[in-house]
Structures are given as structure tokens and as C-alpha cells.
Amino acid sequence: MTIPWWRDAVVYEIYVRSFADASGDGVGDLAGIRERLPYLRDLGVDAVWLTPFYPSPMADGGYDVADYRGVDPLFGSLADFEALVADAHELGLRVLVDIVPNHSSSQHPWFQAALRGERRERYIFRDRTNNWQSTFGGPAWTQVADGQWYLHLFAPGQPDFNWREPEVHEEFLDILRFWLDRGVDGFRIDVAMGLYKAEDLPDLPAVDEQAFGAARSPVWGQPEVHEVYRSWRKLLDGYPGERMAVGEVWTDDPEDLARYVRPDELHQSFNFAWLQAPWSATAFRKVIDDTLATVPFATWVLSNHDVVRHRTRYETADPGTGLSRAKAALLAMLALPGSAYLYQGEELGLPEVKNLPPEARQDPVFFQSEGKLPGRDGCRVPLPWEASGPSHGFSPGGTRPWLPQPEEFGALSVQAQTGDPASTLEFYRAALACRREVVEDVPHAIEWLDSHEDALVFRRGSLVCALNCGTDAVRLPPHESVLLASGPLAGDALPPDTAAWLQAPPA
């Protein structure tokens, strides 16, 4: 059986605004990404996922799309995009783009027409509201001039589409064709469990029923959404080159997650249970068991543009703990069957930037919560490419980036880490190179091995992965050699917060 490219792929998420700036305006762009593609090839990833680069007023960093078939001048042009795809393919990299089907920008021509009283059925307008709340804080309804209200589960500048209107279906199929015809290899679907809402829009008896993880909420995960993805799958299957789609599906139910990746629906769905698990061998093992038992074509992810970076999530009173755990978690993740999604900057060991001044913040979560929530800017600070300079090489010349970088970013820059065998960057390069060598020759399943209660030890053919989540060293399982370790080993002992890949002894 031919194995599709995406089953075991390592995909690198690029938050376009913060990856690399070629134009010199302090904001990342497509030309900047194109210049840095060789870096990603050398890192060892298989594909890149680009966050939205479409025309947008940027009420939510580009996830408020005003034109789904264009490129915002802030990021370049359609020609820049086509050149980026061509260069990526030349380097052996696939390209995924974000698609945002739950909502548009309030500046989208359809919504502007709706404000004039034309074709309001494309969105969700009502004469009265219910008690639903915006995910970003505050009511999920905004009133327009003639007294009606429209639904926005995110910012007021992001009105929700009405997917019970057939024209919305046809529009998005045409949008997918537009980008597929330009060579994209697939799509990451934003809020993939959204789209439909319970038809009568009932009040919620409890706020937690609106939570992303609620599998039976009237707000999320309605059964009609699966027909959308069946139609998208037919379209994708009609194109050559194994085009694919991965859904952003937040649910607390692995069986519900599995419904999105049935054979005639999406190819993959993000496994956020892995990202949300605490630093615990027991918690990690439960997520692995639940995922591999229920979800075909598993995915694994530790960070993305919406959550606190995992180095910081794993931090304790010991400031070195977070990075040690982050490196160990990477080895465990890369050893599991399925694909891995990396978030830009994690290969540099970047921490969450917690001390951004209020006047620098741009995330609507910060503003809609009236400053009570810090928002997501802390994981979106532009990457440091060079050890010094006003932007650490993110922008040319003396331009400062759109979010300020902390001083410590210089020592974590690509320039500072390249060639240093003890650096996080070189560790990532080694791990991805080793994974590429072994993944084709090991079974797409794991076998649990006996281990200490604070350790996680599993085998895939000739590969054994051991992870120590405890506070004391544990003995490594029998092995022929050490392929790679996230930190120094003490003979046959695996120190706390450390993982190792081992060559298994002959069966």
C-alpha cells in the first residue's frame, strides 16, 4: 500500500506576520518566507503551513478575511505567493494554507451588502439575541443600524457565516479550487468544528456548554458539519498529488474527534489533548492510548499561534526545567506514529514573552477582556534570526518589528545557535534527521514496555523511546545503543525531564 505523504509528515507552522520581513515595514511577509525556505529544508521538515495572508483589516491578525482569493498588500502579492509555492516545491517542501470558513471579516463584500439589508441570509442575523458569549470575551451579538443583531463567536469584526445557506457552500468550494489550482498541497481549516450552530440557537443553561471542548454544545460540533467535509474531500481527491486537509477541532471526546477523520472526510485533525496534557507520564500515556485507539492518522502538536509556548507551560521554579522538558517532549512526540506539527520558534527554544507592554499588544482577546487576559501576542513575537540589531535580523535595516522582542532573543537567535551542538536548534535538526532515517522502517503502532510509574517507555520495531517525567533518574530499558537523547545521560540511567531514543536489542 502506498503511504500518503502526510501520514508521517513533520509540518512547520509559519505565523506569517512574525516569521521574516523582507519589505522592511516590521511585519513578516511572503517574500521573507521565500528567502528563508532553505532554512526550513535544512531543519528537516516536510511541509509548511501558512497562517492567513489574505486581504484583511487585521481585527484578529488576518483571521478576519475580507477577500479569500487575494493577498493583502501587507504580505505581498499573488505573484509572491505563486513564487513561494514554486520555490518550496523545488526544495521538496509542501505548502498548506489556512482556510477560515466559520466567519469572514466585517469588511467582506457579502457582509457590507448585509449591512445595507441585502442577502442577510449569508450570515446569522436575528431580531433578538440569546445568551451566547464571544470566545474573546463579551456578548456574541452586535446590533446593526436597523435594530437586528448578528452573531460573531469571535470578534465583532468576524461575523459568522450561515452554513444553512447553499451559496456559502458553493463559495467555499470555489475558494478551495482557486488555491488548489495555484499548487497548494492542502488546507488547515480554522475552527473546523464550528460552521453550523443548533438551528434554533437556544440559550445555554451553563457557560461551560459553550466551551471549545464541549462535544454536544449547540454552539460547536453540529452533525451537519460532516457533510461539508465530505464535499471538500471529494474535491481534494479530484486533484493530483495527494492534496489534504487538517482540521482545527477542539473537543474533549476522542470519539467525536475521530468522526472528522472518517475515510470520506478530513485527512487529519489536530490532537489538542496532547498539547493540553500536564507534564506527567500517566497523562501522556492516556492521551496516546486514547488517540491511537480511536483516531486514524494521528497528529501531535505541542504549541501553536493560539497557546502559551510549551517551554513556558512546562516551566517550574527551576528556570531550566521548561526547556529540558520541551526537548524531551519533542523526542516523545516525534517517536509516535503519525504526523507532527511544529510551531515556528520552538526549534529555537523560544519562551512565551509575558512582559509585553499594554500599548504594544494587538490581540483582540486582550482588548475584549479589558486587559484581564493577556491574549496570544506572547507566542507571536517575531523570530530572531541574528544575535544583534534592532529586530535581530527579522527586518532589514533599522526597522523594529510589530511586536517588541525581549533582549534574551539574541542568544536564542538562529545565528547564535547554528553550529553549537548543545543548542536547541541543532537538537531539533538532529532529531528530525534521525526520525527521517528510522520512520520508514518501523511499524505504525507502538508496544508499551515495562517502566517506572513516572516514565513512559514504548517500542516501534527497532526504535525504543523512553521519557522520564519524574524527579529521580530511572534505568534505561535494554538496548544496543543510544540514537539520540534530549540531555546528558548518566550511564544507563535516564535523568529527570529527559528523553532518549534507543536502538532496540534483537527480538
Short mmCIF file of C-alpha atoms in Angstrom, two decimals, residues 84-458:
data_model
loop_
_atom_site.label_atom_id
_atom_site.label_comp_id
_atom_site.label_asym_id
_atom_site.label_seq_id
_atom_site.Cartn_x
_atom_site.Cartn_y
_atom_site.Cartn_z
CA LEU A 84 6.85 30.93 -2.81
CA VAL A 85 4.95 27.74 -3.72
CA ALA A 86 7.22 27.12 -6.71
CA ASP A 87 10.37 27.55 -4.60
CA ALA A 88 9.00 25.37 -1.79
CA HIS A 89 8.21 22.57 -4.22
CA GLU A 90 11.67 22.89 -5.76
CA LEU A 91 13.13 22.38 -2.27
CA GLY A 92 10.90 19.38 -1.59
CA LEU A 93 8.55 21.22 0.77
CA ARG A 94 4.75 21.00 0.59
CA VAL A 95 2.61 24.09 1.28
CA LEU A 96 -0.61 24.20 3.32
CA VAL A 97 -2.69 27.36 3.63
CA ASP A 98 -5.21 28.39 6.26
CA ILE A 99 -8.87 28.50 5.30
CA VAL A 100 -11.31 30.34 7.58
CA PRO A 101 -14.87 29.10 6.88
CA ASN A 102 -16.65 29.87 10.16
CA HIS A 103 -16.61 33.64 9.73
CA SER A 104 -15.42 36.44 7.48
CA SER A 105 -14.31 39.97 8.12
CA SER A 106 -17.00 42.58 8.62
CA GLN A 107 -15.32 44.28 5.64
CA HIS A 108 -16.09 41.33 3.35
CA PRO A 109 -18.31 42.44 0.43
CA TRP A 110 -21.01 39.99 1.48
CA PHE A 111 -21.24 41.47 4.97
CA GLN A 112 -21.13 45.01 3.66
CA ALA A 113 -24.12 44.10 1.48
CA ALA A 114 -25.83 42.59 4.52
CA LEU A 115 -25.40 45.87 6.40
CA ARG A 116 -27.29 47.52 3.54
CA GLY A 117 -30.07 44.97 4.05
CA GLU A 118 -29.08 42.78 1.08
CA ARG A 119 -28.71 38.97 1.26
CA ARG A 120 -28.51 38.76 5.04
CA GLU A 121 -29.18 35.01 4.84
CA ARG A 122 -25.45 34.51 4.18
CA TYR A 123 -24.81 35.42 7.83
CA ILE A 124 -26.70 34.82 11.07
CA PHE A 125 -28.95 37.81 11.71
CA ARG A 126 -31.76 37.75 14.28
CA ASP A 127 -34.30 40.18 15.71
CA ARG A 128 -33.36 39.14 19.25
CA THR A 129 -30.25 37.66 20.85
CA ASN A 130 -29.53 34.68 23.06
CA ASN A 131 -27.02 34.42 25.93
CA TRP A 132 -24.06 33.16 23.90
CA GLN A 133 -20.71 34.76 24.63
CA SER A 134 -17.83 35.58 22.32
CA THR A 135 -14.82 33.30 22.72
CA PHE A 136 -12.77 36.50 23.03
CA GLY A 137 -14.99 37.91 25.79
CA GLY A 138 -18.30 39.79 25.93
CA PRO A 139 -21.57 39.08 24.10
CA ALA A 140 -21.52 37.15 20.83
CA TRP A 141 -24.03 39.58 19.26
CA THR A 142 -23.69 43.08 17.82
CA GLN A 143 -26.63 45.27 16.77
CA VAL A 144 -26.75 47.00 13.39
CA ALA A 145 -28.42 50.26 12.42
CA ASP A 146 -31.87 48.84 11.64
CA GLY A 147 -32.08 47.04 15.00
CA GLN A 148 -31.20 43.48 14.01
CA TRP A 149 -28.30 41.61 15.59
CA TYR A 150 -25.59 39.47 14.01
CA LEU A 151 -23.71 36.57 15.57
CA HIS A 152 -19.92 36.60 15.98
CA LEU A 153 -18.41 33.85 18.08
CA PHE A 154 -15.12 35.73 18.00
CA ALA A 155 -14.51 39.48 17.49
CA PRO A 156 -17.33 41.81 16.35
CA GLY A 157 -15.29 42.24 13.16
CA GLN A 158 -15.73 38.50 12.45
CA PRO A 159 -19.41 37.81 11.63
CA ASP A 160 -20.31 34.11 11.45
CA PHE A 161 -21.42 32.68 8.11
CA ASN A 162 -24.79 30.92 7.89
CA TRP A 163 -23.85 27.48 6.57
CA ARG A 164 -27.53 26.60 6.15
CA GLU A 165 -27.42 28.88 3.08
CA PRO A 166 -26.36 26.87 -0.04
CA GLU A 167 -24.49 29.81 -1.54
CA VAL A 168 -21.96 29.64 1.32
CA HIS A 169 -21.17 26.03 0.39
CA GLU A 170 -20.61 26.88 -3.27
CA GLU A 171 -18.48 29.89 -2.41
CA PHE A 172 -16.05 27.88 -0.30
CA LEU A 173 -15.75 25.06 -2.82
CA ASP A 174 -14.78 27.70 -5.35
CA ILE A 175 -12.26 29.24 -2.91
CA LEU A 176 -10.65 25.84 -2.41
CA ARG A 177 -10.40 25.36 -6.17
CA PHE A 178 -8.76 28.79 -6.52
CA TRP A 179 -5.86 27.82 -4.24
CA LEU A 180 -5.62 24.21 -5.38
CA ASP A 181 -5.23 25.49 -8.94
CA ARG A 182 -2.26 27.53 -7.68
CA GLY A 183 -0.49 24.46 -6.39
CA VAL A 184 -1.23 24.33 -2.68
CA ASP A 185 -0.88 20.86 -1.19
CA GLY A 186 -3.61 21.23 1.38
CA PHE A 187 -5.52 23.29 3.89
CA ARG A 188 -5.58 23.85 7.62
CA ILE A 189 -9.23 24.53 8.50
CA ASP A 190 -9.78 27.13 11.18
CA VAL A 191 -12.47 26.33 13.80
CA ALA A 192 -13.38 23.21 11.84
CA MET A 193 -15.93 22.09 14.45
CA GLY A 194 -17.78 25.41 14.01
CA LEU A 195 -19.68 26.41 10.87
CA TYR A 196 -23.13 25.10 11.92
CA LYS A 197 -24.97 26.16 15.05
CA ALA A 198 -28.07 24.49 16.51
CA GLU A 199 -30.89 25.68 14.27
CA ASP A 200 -33.00 27.31 16.98
CA LEU A 201 -29.97 29.00 18.64
CA PRO A 202 -31.07 28.02 22.18
CA ASP A 203 -29.88 29.78 25.30
CA LEU A 204 -27.15 27.97 27.20
CA PRO A 205 -28.06 26.86 30.74
CA ALA A 206 -24.36 26.91 31.66
CA VAL A 207 -21.47 28.88 30.23
CA ASP A 208 -19.23 25.80 30.05
CA GLU A 209 -21.56 24.29 27.45
CA GLN A 210 -20.14 26.83 25.02
CA ALA A 211 -16.55 25.81 25.75
CA PHE A 212 -14.47 24.64 22.79
CA GLY A 213 -14.15 21.20 24.33
CA ALA A 214 -17.88 20.58 24.74
CA ALA A 215 -18.76 17.79 22.30
CA ARG A 216 -22.54 18.30 22.46
CA SER A 217 -22.80 22.07 22.62
CA PRO A 218 -25.40 23.87 20.49
CA VAL A 219 -22.57 26.23 19.53
CA TRP A 220 -19.97 23.73 18.24
CA GLY A 221 -19.77 20.36 16.54
CA GLN A 222 -23.20 20.11 14.94
CA PRO A 223 -23.66 16.90 12.89
CA GLU A 224 -24.32 18.83 9.65
CA VAL A 225 -20.69 19.95 9.53
CA HIS A 226 -19.60 16.50 8.39
CA GLU A 227 -21.41 16.85 5.07
CA VAL A 228 -19.31 19.94 4.39
CA TYR A 229 -16.10 17.98 4.78
CA ARG A 230 -17.42 15.10 2.68
CA SER A 231 -17.91 17.53 -0.19
CA TRP A 232 -14.46 19.04 0.39
CA ARG A 233 -12.88 15.57 0.43
CA LYS A 234 -14.41 14.77 -2.96
CA LEU A 235 -12.94 17.98 -4.33
CA LEU A 236 -9.49 17.29 -2.87
CA ASP A 237 -9.49 13.70 -4.13
CA GLY A 238 -10.17 15.02 -7.62
CA TYR A 239 -6.80 16.81 -7.71
CA PRO A 240 -3.48 15.04 -8.33
CA GLY A 241 -0.67 14.96 -5.79
CA GLU A 242 -2.40 13.77 -2.60
CA ARG A 243 -3.91 17.10 -1.57
CA MET A 244 -5.08 17.04 2.05
CA ALA A 245 -6.92 18.89 4.80
CA VAL A 246 -6.33 19.06 8.55
CA GLY A 247 -8.99 20.41 10.87
CA GLU A 248 -8.66 22.57 13.96
CA VAL A 249 -11.14 20.61 16.06
CA TRP A 250 -11.41 21.34 19.76
CA THR A 251 -13.30 18.60 21.59
CA ASP A 252 -12.91 16.72 24.87
CA ASP A 253 -14.16 13.50 23.28
CA PRO A 254 -11.72 11.35 21.23
CA GLU A 255 -14.64 9.55 19.60
CA ASP A 256 -16.02 12.89 18.46
CA LEU A 257 -12.59 13.85 17.11
CA ALA A 258 -12.45 10.60 15.16
CA ARG A 259 -15.67 11.47 13.32
CA TYR A 260 -13.87 14.27 11.49
CA VAL A 261 -11.30 11.88 10.00
CA ARG A 262 -13.53 9.16 8.65
CA PRO A 263 -12.40 7.85 5.25
CA ASP A 264 -14.60 10.26 3.31
CA GLU A 265 -13.97 13.37 5.45
CA LEU A 266 -10.81 15.20 6.57
CA HIS A 267 -7.43 13.54 6.30
CA GLN A 268 -6.29 14.71 9.73
CA SER A 269 -7.49 16.59 12.78
CA PHE A 270 -5.31 18.29 15.39
CA ASN A 271 -4.89 16.31 18.59
CA PHE A 272 -5.05 19.05 21.19
CA ALA A 273 -5.28 16.57 24.07
CA TRP A 274 -1.51 16.07 23.68
CA LEU A 275 -0.92 19.82 23.85
CA GLN A 276 -3.19 20.19 26.89
CA ALA A 277 -1.74 17.30 28.91
CA PRO A 278 0.27 18.20 32.03
CA TRP A 279 3.88 17.05 32.48
CA SER A 280 3.01 13.54 33.59
CA ALA A 281 3.80 10.07 32.25
CA THR A 282 0.32 8.92 33.26
CA ALA A 283 -1.36 11.83 31.44
CA PHE A 284 0.77 11.38 28.32
CA ARG A 285 0.10 7.64 28.19
CA LYS A 286 -3.66 8.17 28.46
CA VAL A 287 -3.62 10.63 25.57
CA ILE A 288 -1.52 8.26 23.45
CA ASP A 289 -3.76 5.27 24.21
CA ASP A 290 -7.00 7.19 23.61
CA THR A 291 -5.69 8.69 20.38
CA LEU A 292 -4.25 5.55 18.83
CA ALA A 293 -7.35 3.55 19.81
CA THR A 294 -9.85 5.93 18.25
CA VAL A 295 -8.31 8.36 15.76
CA PRO A 296 -6.83 7.16 12.47
CA PHE A 297 -3.88 9.13 11.09
CA ALA A 298 -2.94 10.68 14.41
CA THR A 299 -1.39 14.12 14.71
CA TRP A 300 0.70 15.50 17.57
CA VAL A 301 1.31 19.13 18.45
CA LEU A 302 2.90 20.93 21.42
CA SER A 303 2.48 24.61 20.51
CA ASN A 304 0.76 26.87 18.00
CA HIS A 305 -0.12 30.53 17.49
CA ASP A 306 -3.07 30.38 19.92
CA VAL A 307 -1.48 28.93 23.07
CA VAL A 308 1.34 29.66 25.50
CA ARG A 309 4.59 28.17 24.19
CA HIS A 310 5.23 24.75 25.71
CA ARG A 311 8.65 25.67 27.04
CA THR A 312 6.88 28.17 29.32
CA ARG A 313 3.95 25.85 30.09
CA TYR A 314 6.40 23.24 31.37
CA GLU A 315 8.43 25.73 33.45
CA THR A 316 8.80 25.27 37.22
CA ALA A 317 10.64 27.28 39.85
CA ASP A 318 13.83 25.98 38.25
CA PRO A 319 14.22 28.19 35.15
CA GLY A 320 15.95 25.43 33.18
CA THR A 321 13.15 22.92 33.59
CA GLY A 322 10.92 24.27 30.84
CA LEU A 323 13.50 23.91 28.07
CA SER A 324 14.62 20.45 29.26
CA ARG A 325 11.03 19.24 29.27
CA ALA A 326 10.29 20.87 25.91
CA LYS A 327 13.17 19.00 24.26
CA ALA A 328 12.18 15.74 25.92
CA ALA A 329 8.55 16.16 24.86
CA LEU A 330 9.69 16.71 21.27
CA LEU A 331 11.52 13.36 21.20
CA ALA A 332 8.48 11.57 22.61
CA MET A 333 6.20 13.26 20.07
CA LEU A 334 8.43 12.53 17.08
CA ALA A 335 8.63 8.85 18.05
CA LEU A 336 4.85 8.37 17.94
CA PRO A 337 3.00 7.06 14.87
CA GLY A 338 1.52 9.86 12.79
CA SER A 339 2.46 13.38 11.84
CA ALA A 340 3.91 16.15 14.00
CA TYR A 341 3.13 19.85 13.75
CA LEU A 342 5.82 22.28 14.93
CA TYR A 343 5.28 25.96 15.67
CA GLN A 344 7.83 28.47 14.44
CA GLY A 345 10.46 29.31 17.02
CA GLU A 346 10.08 26.18 19.12
CA GLU A 347 13.21 24.87 17.39
CA LEU A 348 15.00 27.84 18.96
CA GLY A 349 13.60 27.13 22.41
CA LEU A 350 11.74 30.45 22.46
CA PRO A 351 9.76 31.13 25.65
CA GLU A 352 6.43 32.91 25.89
CA VAL A 353 7.02 36.68 26.09
CA LYS A 354 4.99 37.61 29.15
CA ASN A 355 6.03 41.21 29.73
CA LEU A 356 4.78 42.91 26.57
CA PRO A 357 3.60 46.44 27.46
CA PRO A 358 -0.16 47.04 27.10
CA GLU A 359 0.40 49.63 24.37
CA ALA A 360 2.21 47.02 22.23
CA ARG A 361 -0.46 44.33 22.45
CA GLN A 362 -2.71 43.75 19.45
CA ASP A 363 -4.70 40.60 20.21
CA PRO A 364 -8.48 41.19 20.46
CA VAL A 365 -8.57 38.79 23.43
CA PHE A 366 -6.63 41.38 25.44
CA PHE A 367 -9.00 44.21 24.49
CA GLN A 368 -12.31 42.35 24.71
CA SER A 369 -11.38 41.06 28.16
CA GLU A 370 -10.48 44.64 29.16
CA GLY A 371 -6.93 43.55 29.87
CA LYS A 372 -7.90 40.71 32.21
CA LEU A 373 -6.48 38.15 29.76
CA PRO A 374 -3.04 38.68 28.21
CA GLY A 375 -4.10 37.28 24.86
CA ARG A 376 -1.89 35.45 22.40
CA ASP A 377 0.68 38.08 21.47
CA GLY A 378 3.27 36.46 23.74
CA CYS A 379 3.69 33.46 21.42
CA ARG A 380 3.61 35.61 18.28
CA VAL A 381 6.66 37.81 18.86
CA PRO A 382 8.77 37.92 15.65
CA LEU A 383 11.58 35.39 15.29
CA PRO A 384 15.21 36.32 15.98
CA TRP A 385 17.45 35.42 13.05
CA GLU A 386 20.56 37.32 14.15
CA ALA A 387 22.22 37.80 17.54
CA SER A 388 22.06 41.62 17.46
CA GLY A 389 20.36 44.54 15.76
CA PRO A 390 17.04 46.40 16.22
CA SER A 391 15.00 43.35 15.09
CA HIS A 392 17.56 40.55 15.44
CA GLY A 393 17.51 40.14 11.67
CA PHE A 394 13.74 39.85 11.39
CA SER A 395 13.54 43.06 9.33
CA PRO A 396 16.21 44.71 7.18
CA GLY A 397 17.95 47.89 8.31
CA GLY A 398 16.93 49.64 11.49
CA THR A 399 13.24 48.68 11.41
CA ARG A 400 11.75 47.48 14.66
CA PRO A 401 9.20 44.62 14.47
CA TRP A 402 5.46 44.93 15.02
CA LEU A 403 5.81 43.31 18.46
CA PRO A 404 8.90 44.07 20.56
CA GLN A 405 11.43 41.27 21.07
CA PRO A 406 12.99 40.73 24.50
CA GLU A 407 16.76 41.12 24.89
CA GLU A 408 17.20 37.38 25.51
CA PHE A 409 16.12 36.64 21.92
CA GLY A 410 19.63 37.50 20.70
CA ALA A 411 21.17 34.50 22.44
CA LEU A 412 18.34 32.31 21.11
CA SER A 413 18.66 33.50 17.50
CA VAL A 414 19.31 31.22 14.54
CA GLN A 415 22.73 32.82 14.12
CA ALA A 416 23.71 32.25 17.76
CA GLN A 417 22.58 28.62 17.79
CA THR A 418 23.75 27.39 14.38
CA GLY A 419 26.75 25.12 14.72
CA ASP A 420 26.51 24.85 18.52
CA PRO A 421 25.98 21.12 19.24
CA ALA A 422 24.47 21.97 22.63
CA SER A 423 21.83 24.32 21.17
CA THR A 424 18.12 23.63 20.84
CA LEU A 425 18.26 24.34 17.10
CA GLU A 426 20.92 21.71 16.44
CA PHE A 427 19.00 19.28 18.65
CA TYR A 428 15.88 19.76 16.50
CA ARG A 429 17.91 19.27 13.34
CA ALA A 430 19.40 16.07 14.72
CA ALA A 431 16.02 14.77 15.92
CA LEU A 432 14.30 15.43 12.58
CA ALA A 433 17.18 13.87 10.64
CA CYS A 434 17.14 10.77 12.87
CA ARG A 435 13.35 10.47 12.59
CA ARG A 436 13.55 10.63 8.80
CA GLU A 437 16.03 7.73 8.85
CA VAL A 438 14.01 5.42 11.10
CA VAL A 439 10.33 6.23 10.46
CA GLU A 440 10.05 4.30 7.18
CA ASP A 441 11.34 1.09 8.76
CA VAL A 442 9.23 0.94 11.93
CA PRO A 443 5.61 -0.22 12.32
CA HIS A 444 2.80 2.33 12.52
CA ALA A 445 1.97 1.16 16.04
CA ILE A 446 3.59 1.12 19.47
CA GLU A 447 4.23 -1.52 22.11
CA TRP A 448 4.35 -0.39 25.74
CA LEU A 449 7.34 -1.66 27.72
CA ASP A 450 7.58 -2.08 31.49
CA SER A 451 8.71 1.13 33.14
CA HIS A 452 8.75 3.16 36.33
CA GLU A 453 5.41 4.88 37.04
CA ASP A 454 6.96 8.28 36.28
CA ALA A 455 8.43 7.12 32.97
CA LEU A 456 6.99 6.43 29.54
CA VAL A 457 8.69 3.68 27.52
CA PHE A 458 7.42 2.34 24.20
#
